[in-house]
Amino acid sequence: MITTVTLNVAIDTSYVIDALETGEVIRVRECSKTPGGKGLNVARVVKLCGEEVIATGFVGGHSGAYVEDLLTEQEIVYDFAHTTSETRTCINVLDRDGNSTEFLEPGEPVTQEELVIFLDKFEKVMAKSDVVTISGSVPKGVDANIYSRLVRMVKEKGKKVILDTSGDLLKEGINACPTMIKPNRDEIQALLNQSVNDWDEMIAGARKLQSIGIQFVVVSLGRDGALVVTEDSIYHGKPPRLQPINTVGSGDSMVAALAVGLAREYSIEEMLRYAIAVSAANTLTLTTGSFKEEDMKEIYDQVSIIRL
């Protein structure tokens, strides 16, 4: 079982248009709505990978009820803490040239009482799981140290935990030494307060993060795949060249596949190959956090893995 944490749940709405022009009336050619927030993208992909998953976090109001209805339709098990404020909506506009423009609402505040309810629920939910993923932003009213608290709770239960966030949430979160983090180059620079200008500096930065007690540092490289840095090895995985339809959710898809790899106790090389294949397959669908099994299998055999 895998538990996914999404404290800032959203209704993700994708609009497909011809061109984005300011000050004009724009007709939407296609529209899709999915339960969103990074952790729910992870949950959806974990289920597609064939693993049991339970989603938790905050939802509220009519929008929150709609998110739960959508998850029920997708047969994704959930156990949320409910708030008095409405769950947010996030919009992704895709034009005919392949450009993606996102509008992300911040999320309404939660109260301290609601936070206490969530923490109690989280302790019970994650006790049933082998791996926990903690993803994305937090709503107003939640302190930056929340993820370090959650990571410690998971580790006290002897579970594996992946932290995928940014900014102060990531800076605070790594103090608890999660099992895995997935920073990109900019996030490594921010965490270490130093520039990362080339390949060697990126590897050195990842090694420095790993040395504080993080078992796996997975460096996201976009279309160039990912690096995995452990105490005694470095692997670089790269997907084949593809023509993407929608890249939103690819990072979350990678986190989902990495969680599946940890749960299945894959080797580092096998876990990296699987994660890159799932992430790349996500770019070939319009739906955020989704992939087709046939796409993934075709890409899997074309992923190159090099031990550095």
mmCIF file of C-alpha atoms in Angstrom:
data_model
loop_
_atom_site.group_PDB
_atom_site.id
_atom_site.type_symbol
_atom_site.label_atom_id
_atom_site.label_comp_id
_atom_site.label_asym_id
_atom_site.label_seq_id
_atom_site.Cartn_x
_atom_site.Cartn_y
_atom_site.Cartn_z
ATOM 1 C CA MET A 1 0.000 0.000 0.000
ATOM 2 C CA ILE A 2 1.134 3.549 -0.812
ATOM 3 C CA THR A 3 -0.217 6.657 0.939
ATOM 4 C CA THR A 4 -0.157 9.979 -0.914
ATOM 5 C CA VAL A 5 -0.383 13.303 0.935
ATOM 6 C CA THR A 6 -1.901 16.363 -0.773
ATOM 7 C CA LEU A 7 -2.418 19.232 1.642
ATOM 8 C CA ASN A 8 -3.349 21.678 -1.140
ATOM 9 C CA VAL A 9 -5.855 19.682 -3.204
ATOM 10 C CA ALA A 10 -7.264 21.265 -6.372
ATOM 11 C CA ILE A 11 -9.652 20.685 -9.212
ATOM 12 C CA ASP A 12 -7.266 20.637 -12.182
ATOM 13 C CA THR A 13 -8.956 22.027 -15.284
ATOM 14 C CA SER A 14 -7.262 21.746 -18.693
ATOM 15 C CA TYR A 15 -8.363 23.991 -21.572
ATOM 16 C CA VAL A 16 -7.262 23.244 -25.139
ATOM 17 C CA ILE A 17 -7.412 26.374 -27.313
ATOM 18 C CA ASP A 18 -6.037 27.601 -30.631
ATOM 19 C CA ALA A 19 -4.029 30.541 -29.257
ATOM 20 C CA LEU A 20 -3.798 32.487 -25.994
ATOM 21 C CA GLU A 21 -4.398 36.161 -26.746
ATOM 22 C CA THR A 22 -4.854 38.692 -23.940
ATOM 23 C CA GLY A 23 -7.929 40.879 -24.073
ATOM 24 C CA GLU A 24 -9.791 38.529 -26.431
ATOM 25 C CA VAL A 25 -12.731 36.124 -26.054
ATOM 26 C CA ILE A 26 -11.246 32.639 -26.420
ATOM 27 C CA ARG A 27 -13.295 29.570 -27.338
ATOM 28 C CA VAL A 28 -12.194 26.380 -25.599
ATOM 29 C CA ARG A 29 -11.982 23.387 -27.972
ATOM 30 C CA GLU A 30 -11.572 20.727 -25.274
ATOM 31 C CA CYS A 31 -11.919 20.764 -21.498
ATOM 32 C CA SER A 32 -11.098 18.148 -18.863
ATOM 33 C CA LYS A 33 -11.323 18.193 -15.074
ATOM 34 C CA THR A 34 -9.325 15.926 -12.762
ATOM 35 C CA PRO A 35 -8.706 15.684 -9.009
ATOM 36 C CA GLY A 36 -5.520 17.686 -8.649
ATOM 37 C CA GLY A 37 -2.730 18.824 -6.431
ATOM 38 C CA LYS A 38 0.554 17.006 -6.892
ATOM 39 C CA GLY A 39 -0.232 14.205 -4.470
ATOM 40 C CA LEU A 40 -3.486 13.279 -6.206
ATOM 41 C CA ASN A 41 -1.621 13.105 -9.504
ATOM 42 C CA VAL A 42 0.722 10.683 -7.732
ATOM 43 C CA ALA A 43 -2.220 8.641 -6.427
ATOM 44 C CA ARG A 44 -3.777 8.340 -9.879
ATOM 45 C CA VAL A 45 -0.516 7.125 -11.420
ATOM 46 C CA VAL A 46 0.200 4.688 -8.570
ATOM 47 C CA LYS A 47 -3.174 3.077 -9.260
ATOM 48 C CA LEU A 48 -2.391 2.893 -12.986
ATOM 49 C CA CYS A 49 0.860 1.155 -12.042
ATOM 50 C CA GLY A 50 -1.219 -1.527 -10.341
ATOM 51 C CA GLU A 51 -0.496 -0.774 -6.683
ATOM 52 C CA GLU A 52 -2.981 -0.120 -3.878
ATOM 53 C CA VAL A 53 -3.100 3.530 -2.865
ATOM 54 C CA ILE A 54 -4.928 5.730 -0.380
ATOM 55 C CA ALA A 55 -5.004 9.514 -0.718
ATOM 56 C CA THR A 56 -5.169 11.896 2.216
ATOM 57 C CA GLY A 57 -4.904 15.644 2.829
ATOM 58 C CA PHE A 58 -7.439 18.474 3.044
ATOM 59 C CA VAL A 59 -10.629 19.027 1.018
ATOM 60 C CA GLY A 60 -13.484 21.412 1.672
ATOM 61 C CA GLY A 61 -16.801 22.776 0.461
ATOM 62 C CA HIS A 62 -18.605 21.933 -2.773
ATOM 63 C CA SER A 63 -15.312 21.771 -4.664
ATOM 64 C CA GLY A 64 -13.904 19.297 -2.165
ATOM 65 C CA ALA A 65 -17.005 17.119 -2.486
ATOM 66 C CA TYR A 66 -16.564 17.210 -6.269
ATOM 67 C CA VAL A 67 -12.939 16.066 -5.891
ATOM 68 C CA GLU A 68 -14.130 13.127 -3.780
ATOM 69 C CA ASP A 69 -16.778 12.283 -6.391
ATOM 70 C CA LEU A 70 -14.131 12.270 -9.131
ATOM 71 C CA LEU A 71 -11.842 10.045 -7.057
ATOM 72 C CA THR A 72 -14.717 7.655 -6.426
ATOM 73 C CA GLU A 73 -15.337 7.450 -10.184
ATOM 74 C CA GLN A 74 -11.629 6.641 -10.644
ATOM 75 C CA GLU A 75 -11.829 4.027 -7.863
ATOM 76 C CA ILE A 76 -9.120 5.752 -5.829
ATOM 77 C CA VAL A 77 -9.496 5.233 -2.083
ATOM 78 C CA TYR A 78 -9.282 8.434 -0.019
ATOM 79 C CA ASP A 79 -9.534 9.588 3.595
ATOM 80 C CA PHE A 80 -9.390 13.390 3.808
ATOM 81 C CA ALA A 81 -9.638 15.873 6.632
ATOM 82 C CA HIS A 82 -12.478 18.266 5.796
ATOM 83 C CA THR A 83 -12.209 22.045 6.044
ATOM 84 C CA THR A 84 -14.792 24.810 6.146
ATOM 85 C CA SER A 85 -13.111 26.566 3.190
ATOM 86 C CA GLU A 86 -13.495 25.655 -0.494
ATOM 87 C CA THR A 87 -10.936 23.501 -2.292
ATOM 88 C CA ARG A 88 -9.106 25.533 -4.953
ATOM 89 C CA THR A 89 -9.166 25.288 -8.762
ATOM 90 C CA CYS A 90 -6.077 25.312 -10.982
ATOM 91 C CA ILE A 91 -6.192 25.916 -14.737
ATOM 92 C CA ASN A 92 -3.803 24.716 -17.444
ATOM 93 C CA VAL A 93 -4.218 26.320 -20.885
ATOM 94 C CA LEU A 94 -2.747 24.356 -23.804
ATOM 95 C CA ASP A 95 -2.490 26.045 -27.223
ATOM 96 C CA ARG A 96 -1.979 24.541 -30.686
ATOM 97 C CA ASP A 97 1.774 25.268 -30.557
ATOM 98 C CA GLY A 98 2.173 23.056 -27.501
ATOM 99 C CA ASN A 99 2.601 25.896 -25.004
ATOM 100 C CA SER A 100 1.262 25.374 -21.479
ATOM 101 C CA THR A 101 0.112 28.295 -19.328
ATOM 102 C CA GLU A 102 -0.928 27.531 -15.749
ATOM 103 C CA PHE A 103 -3.079 29.538 -13.325
ATOM 104 C CA LEU A 104 -2.655 28.180 -9.789
ATOM 105 C CA GLU A 105 -4.896 29.357 -6.965
ATOM 106 C CA PRO A 106 -3.109 29.554 -3.584
ATOM 107 C CA GLY A 107 -5.563 27.542 -1.494
ATOM 108 C CA GLU A 108 -7.850 28.815 1.252
ATOM 109 C CA PRO A 109 -6.670 28.822 4.901
ATOM 110 C CA VAL A 110 -7.075 25.868 7.238
ATOM 111 C CA THR A 111 -7.492 26.250 10.985
ATOM 112 C CA GLN A 112 -5.298 24.761 13.688
ATOM 113 C CA GLU A 113 -8.209 22.541 14.715
ATOM 114 C CA GLU A 114 -8.454 21.184 11.164
ATOM 115 C CA LEU A 115 -4.690 20.593 11.132
ATOM 116 C CA VAL A 116 -4.908 18.553 14.338
ATOM 117 C CA ILE A 117 -7.691 16.452 12.811
ATOM 118 C CA PHE A 118 -5.516 15.810 9.742
ATOM 119 C CA LEU A 119 -2.450 14.811 11.785
ATOM 120 C CA ASP A 120 -4.501 12.275 13.723
ATOM 121 C CA LYS A 121 -5.973 10.896 10.496
ATOM 122 C CA PHE A 122 -2.546 10.797 8.815
ATOM 123 C CA GLU A 123 -1.006 8.736 11.595
ATOM 124 C CA LYS A 124 -3.719 6.105 11.222
ATOM 125 C CA VAL A 125 -3.718 6.078 7.408
ATOM 126 C CA MET A 126 0.026 5.847 6.836
ATOM 127 C CA ALA A 127 0.392 3.044 9.382
ATOM 128 C CA LYS A 128 -1.237 0.772 6.757
ATOM 129 C CA SER A 129 1.304 1.648 4.035
ATOM 130 C CA ASP A 130 4.817 0.643 3.032
ATOM 131 C CA VAL A 131 5.621 3.950 1.289
ATOM 132 C CA VAL A 132 4.313 7.494 1.823
ATOM 133 C CA THR A 133 4.631 10.337 -0.690
ATOM 134 C CA ILE A 134 4.337 13.966 0.413
ATOM 135 C CA SER A 135 3.896 16.403 -2.452
ATOM 136 C CA GLY A 136 3.393 20.016 -3.396
ATOM 137 C CA SER A 137 2.382 23.206 -1.654
ATOM 138 C CA VAL A 138 0.372 23.823 1.493
ATOM 139 C CA PRO A 139 -2.642 26.074 2.102
ATOM 140 C CA LYS A 140 -2.513 29.197 4.235
ATOM 141 C CA GLY A 141 -2.438 28.533 7.949
ATOM 142 C CA VAL A 142 0.026 25.634 7.684
ATOM 143 C CA ASP A 143 3.598 26.222 8.888
ATOM 144 C CA ALA A 144 6.640 25.480 6.727
ATOM 145 C CA ASN A 145 7.767 22.776 9.177
ATOM 146 C CA ILE A 146 4.690 20.606 8.492
ATOM 147 C CA TYR A 147 6.523 18.280 6.121
ATOM 148 C CA SER A 148 9.392 17.686 8.518
ATOM 149 C CA ARG A 149 6.758 16.690 11.097
ATOM 150 C CA LEU A 150 5.109 14.294 8.667
ATOM 151 C CA VAL A 151 8.436 12.768 7.576
ATOM 152 C CA ARG A 152 9.388 12.103 11.200
ATOM 153 C CA MET A 153 6.003 10.497 11.869
ATOM 154 C CA VAL A 154 6.505 8.157 8.900
ATOM 155 C CA LYS A 155 10.054 7.251 9.867
ATOM 156 C CA GLU A 156 9.010 6.511 13.441
ATOM 157 C CA LYS A 157 6.714 3.838 11.975
ATOM 158 C CA GLY A 158 9.601 2.364 9.982
ATOM 159 C CA LYS A 159 8.096 3.358 6.608
ATOM 160 C CA LYS A 160 9.735 4.817 3.495
ATOM 161 C CA VAL A 161 8.865 8.407 2.590
ATOM 162 C CA ILE A 162 9.346 10.494 -0.550
ATOM 163 C CA LEU A 163 9.254 14.294 -0.232
ATOM 164 C CA ASP A 164 8.573 16.294 -3.411
ATOM 165 C CA THR A 165 8.167 20.001 -2.765
ATOM 166 C CA SER A 166 10.153 23.240 -3.018
ATOM 167 C CA GLY A 167 11.156 26.438 -1.205
ATOM 168 C CA ASP A 168 10.986 26.600 2.575
ATOM 169 C CA LEU A 169 8.881 23.436 2.703
ATOM 170 C CA LEU A 170 11.768 21.496 1.144
ATOM 171 C CA LYS A 171 14.422 23.249 3.236
ATOM 172 C CA GLU A 172 12.560 22.363 6.425
ATOM 173 C CA GLY A 173 11.552 18.913 5.210
ATOM 174 C CA ILE A 174 15.059 17.630 4.479
ATOM 175 C CA ASN A 175 15.999 18.248 8.113
ATOM 176 C CA ALA A 176 13.978 15.119 8.900
ATOM 177 C CA CYS A 177 15.940 13.111 6.262
ATOM 178 C CA PRO A 178 13.224 11.570 4.090
ATOM 179 C CA THR A 179 14.058 8.361 2.239
ATOM 180 C CA MET A 180 13.992 10.178 -1.104
ATOM 181 C CA ILE A 181 13.767 13.701 -2.506
ATOM 182 C CA LYS A 182 13.383 14.782 -6.148
ATOM 183 C CA PRO A 183 14.891 18.260 -6.609
ATOM 184 C CA ASN A 184 15.728 19.933 -9.911
ATOM 185 C CA ARG A 185 18.800 22.085 -10.507
ATOM 186 C CA ASP A 186 17.176 25.300 -9.233
ATOM 187 C CA GLU A 187 16.047 23.555 -6.043
ATOM 188 C CA ILE A 188 19.550 22.173 -5.433
ATOM 189 C CA GLN A 189 20.918 25.699 -5.796
ATOM 190 C CA ALA A 190 18.364 27.055 -3.325
ATOM 191 C CA LEU A 191 18.936 24.262 -0.790
ATOM 192 C CA LEU A 192 22.718 24.635 -0.817
ATOM 193 C CA ASN A 193 22.787 28.399 -1.428
ATOM 194 C CA GLN A 194 25.323 27.949 -4.214
ATOM 195 C CA SER A 195 25.304 28.031 -8.007
ATOM 196 C CA VAL A 196 25.060 24.867 -10.083
ATOM 197 C CA ASN A 197 26.473 25.666 -13.506
ATOM 198 C CA ASP A 198 27.453 22.323 -14.946
ATOM 199 C CA TRP A 199 27.073 18.559 -14.672
ATOM 200 C CA ASP A 200 29.869 18.085 -12.120
ATOM 201 C CA GLU A 201 28.469 20.781 -9.817
ATOM 202 C CA MET A 202 25.004 19.230 -10.014
ATOM 203 C CA ILE A 203 26.355 15.815 -9.043
ATOM 204 C CA ALA A 204 28.404 17.369 -6.241
ATOM 205 C CA GLY A 205 25.302 19.172 -4.961
ATOM 206 C CA ALA A 206 23.236 15.992 -5.033
ATOM 207 C CA ARG A 207 26.015 14.142 -3.184
ATOM 208 C CA LYS A 208 26.068 16.843 -0.520
ATOM 209 C CA LEU A 209 22.310 16.500 0.011
ATOM 210 C CA GLN A 210 22.563 12.723 0.136
ATOM 211 C CA SER A 211 25.295 12.917 2.759
ATOM 212 C CA ILE A 212 22.989 14.505 5.347
ATOM 213 C CA GLY A 213 21.102 11.219 5.581
ATOM 214 C CA ILE A 214 18.797 11.081 2.542
ATOM 215 C CA GLN A 215 19.043 7.615 1.027
ATOM 216 C CA PHE A 216 18.091 8.576 -2.546
ATOM 217 C CA VAL A 217 18.517 11.987 -4.166
ATOM 218 C CA VAL A 218 16.758 11.894 -7.536
ATOM 219 C CA VAL A 219 17.644 14.924 -9.655
ATOM 220 C CA SER A 220 14.944 15.768 -12.190
ATOM 221 C CA LEU A 221 16.414 16.720 -15.597
ATOM 222 C CA GLY A 222 13.250 17.203 -17.691
ATOM 223 C CA ARG A 223 13.604 15.719 -21.159
ATOM 224 C CA ASP A 224 17.100 14.535 -20.186
ATOM 225 C CA GLY A 225 15.647 12.142 -17.619
ATOM 226 C CA ALA A 226 16.989 11.938 -14.080
ATOM 227 C CA LEU A 227 19.986 11.189 -11.893
ATOM 228 C CA VAL A 228 19.828 8.939 -8.857
ATOM 229 C CA VAL A 229 22.539 9.549 -6.262
ATOM 230 C CA THR A 230 23.010 7.146 -3.355
ATOM 231 C CA GLU A 231 25.818 6.670 -0.850
ATOM 232 C CA ASP A 232 27.827 4.444 -3.185
ATOM 233 C CA SER A 233 26.424 4.920 -6.706
ATOM 234 C CA ILE A 234 25.207 7.387 -9.324
ATOM 235 C CA TYR A 235 22.913 6.454 -12.217
ATOM 236 C CA HIS A 236 21.726 8.577 -15.128
ATOM 237 C CA GLY A 237 18.568 7.536 -16.951
ATOM 238 C CA LYS A 238 17.380 9.187 -20.164
ATOM 239 C CA PRO A 239 14.168 8.631 -22.167
ATOM 240 C CA PRO A 240 13.945 8.512 -25.964
ATOM 241 C CA ARG A 241 12.992 11.680 -27.823
ATOM 242 C CA LEU A 242 9.213 12.127 -27.889
ATOM 243 C CA GLN A 243 6.676 14.651 -29.170
ATOM 244 C CA PRO A 244 4.869 15.639 -25.940
ATOM 245 C CA ILE A 245 1.187 16.510 -25.774
ATOM 246 C CA ASN A 246 1.068 17.716 -22.154
ATOM 247 C CA THR A 247 4.067 17.689 -19.810
ATOM 248 C CA VAL A 248 2.106 18.766 -16.714
ATOM 249 C CA GLY A 249 2.150 15.984 -14.121
ATOM 250 C CA SER A 250 5.294 14.294 -15.442
ATOM 251 C CA GLY A 251 7.204 14.989 -12.221
ATOM 252 C CA ASP A 252 4.327 13.600 -10.182
ATOM 253 C CA SER A 253 4.220 10.552 -12.435
ATOM 254 C CA MET A 254 7.910 10.000 -11.735
ATOM 255 C CA VAL A 255 7.312 10.257 -7.979
ATOM 256 C CA ALA A 256 4.491 7.707 -8.261
ATOM 257 C CA ALA A 257 6.682 5.256 -10.166
ATOM 258 C CA LEU A 258 9.557 5.767 -7.716
ATOM 259 C CA ALA A 259 7.170 4.999 -4.843
ATOM 260 C CA VAL A 260 6.047 1.865 -6.653
ATOM 261 C CA GLY A 261 9.689 0.917 -7.171
ATOM 262 C CA LEU A 262 10.408 1.326 -3.458
ATOM 263 C CA ALA A 263 7.323 -0.686 -2.523
ATOM 264 C CA ARG A 264 8.307 -3.486 -4.912
ATOM 265 C CA GLU A 265 11.952 -3.309 -3.788
ATOM 266 C CA TYR A 266 13.257 -2.776 -7.307
ATOM 267 C CA SER A 267 16.984 -2.355 -7.858
ATOM 268 C CA ILE A 268 18.114 1.265 -8.366
ATOM 269 C CA GLU A 269 18.542 0.722 -12.099
ATOM 270 C CA GLU A 270 15.142 -0.955 -12.490
ATOM 271 C CA MET A 271 13.418 1.708 -10.376
ATOM 272 C CA LEU A 272 14.978 4.533 -12.408
ATOM 273 C CA ARG A 273 14.111 2.929 -15.763
ATOM 274 C CA TYR A 274 10.511 2.382 -14.655
ATOM 275 C CA ALA A 275 10.146 5.925 -13.281
ATOM 276 C CA ILE A 276 11.474 7.528 -16.455
ATOM 277 C CA ALA A 277 9.228 5.373 -18.659
ATOM 278 C CA VAL A 278 6.097 6.249 -16.651
ATOM 279 C CA SER A 279 7.015 9.941 -16.538
ATOM 280 C CA ALA A 280 7.676 10.084 -20.285
ATOM 281 C CA ALA A 281 4.458 8.194 -21.059
ATOM 282 C CA ASN A 282 2.551 10.852 -19.100
ATOM 283 C CA THR A 283 3.622 13.486 -21.650
ATOM 284 C CA LEU A 284 1.745 11.590 -24.381
ATOM 285 C CA THR A 285 -1.696 12.123 -22.782
ATOM 286 C CA LEU A 286 -3.839 15.216 -22.323
ATOM 287 C CA THR A 287 -4.900 14.202 -18.806
ATOM 288 C CA THR A 288 -2.589 15.396 -16.036
ATOM 289 C CA GLY A 289 -1.029 12.484 -14.146
ATOM 290 C CA SER A 290 -1.953 9.652 -16.472
ATOM 291 C CA PHE A 291 -0.359 7.246 -18.935
ATOM 292 C CA LYS A 292 -1.181 4.418 -21.285
ATOM 293 C CA GLU A 293 0.342 1.054 -20.448
ATOM 294 C CA GLU A 294 1.338 0.423 -24.069
ATOM 295 C CA ASP A 295 3.176 3.775 -24.251
ATOM 296 C CA MET A 296 5.041 3.058 -21.036
ATOM 297 C CA LYS A 297 6.126 -0.414 -22.149
ATOM 298 C CA GLU A 298 7.389 0.873 -25.492
ATOM 299 C CA ILE A 299 9.360 3.679 -23.823
ATOM 300 C CA TYR A 300 10.687 1.379 -21.075
ATOM 301 C CA ASP A 301 12.760 -0.623 -23.546
ATOM 302 C CA GLN A 302 14.219 2.585 -25.009
ATOM 303 C CA VAL A 303 15.325 4.210 -21.731
ATOM 304 C CA SER A 304 19.108 4.366 -21.483
ATOM 305 C CA ILE A 305 20.679 3.808 -18.054
ATOM 306 C CA ILE A 306 24.341 4.594 -17.360
ATOM 307 C CA ARG A 307 26.165 4.081 -14.083
ATOM 308 C CA LEU A 308 28.529 7.014 -13.607
#
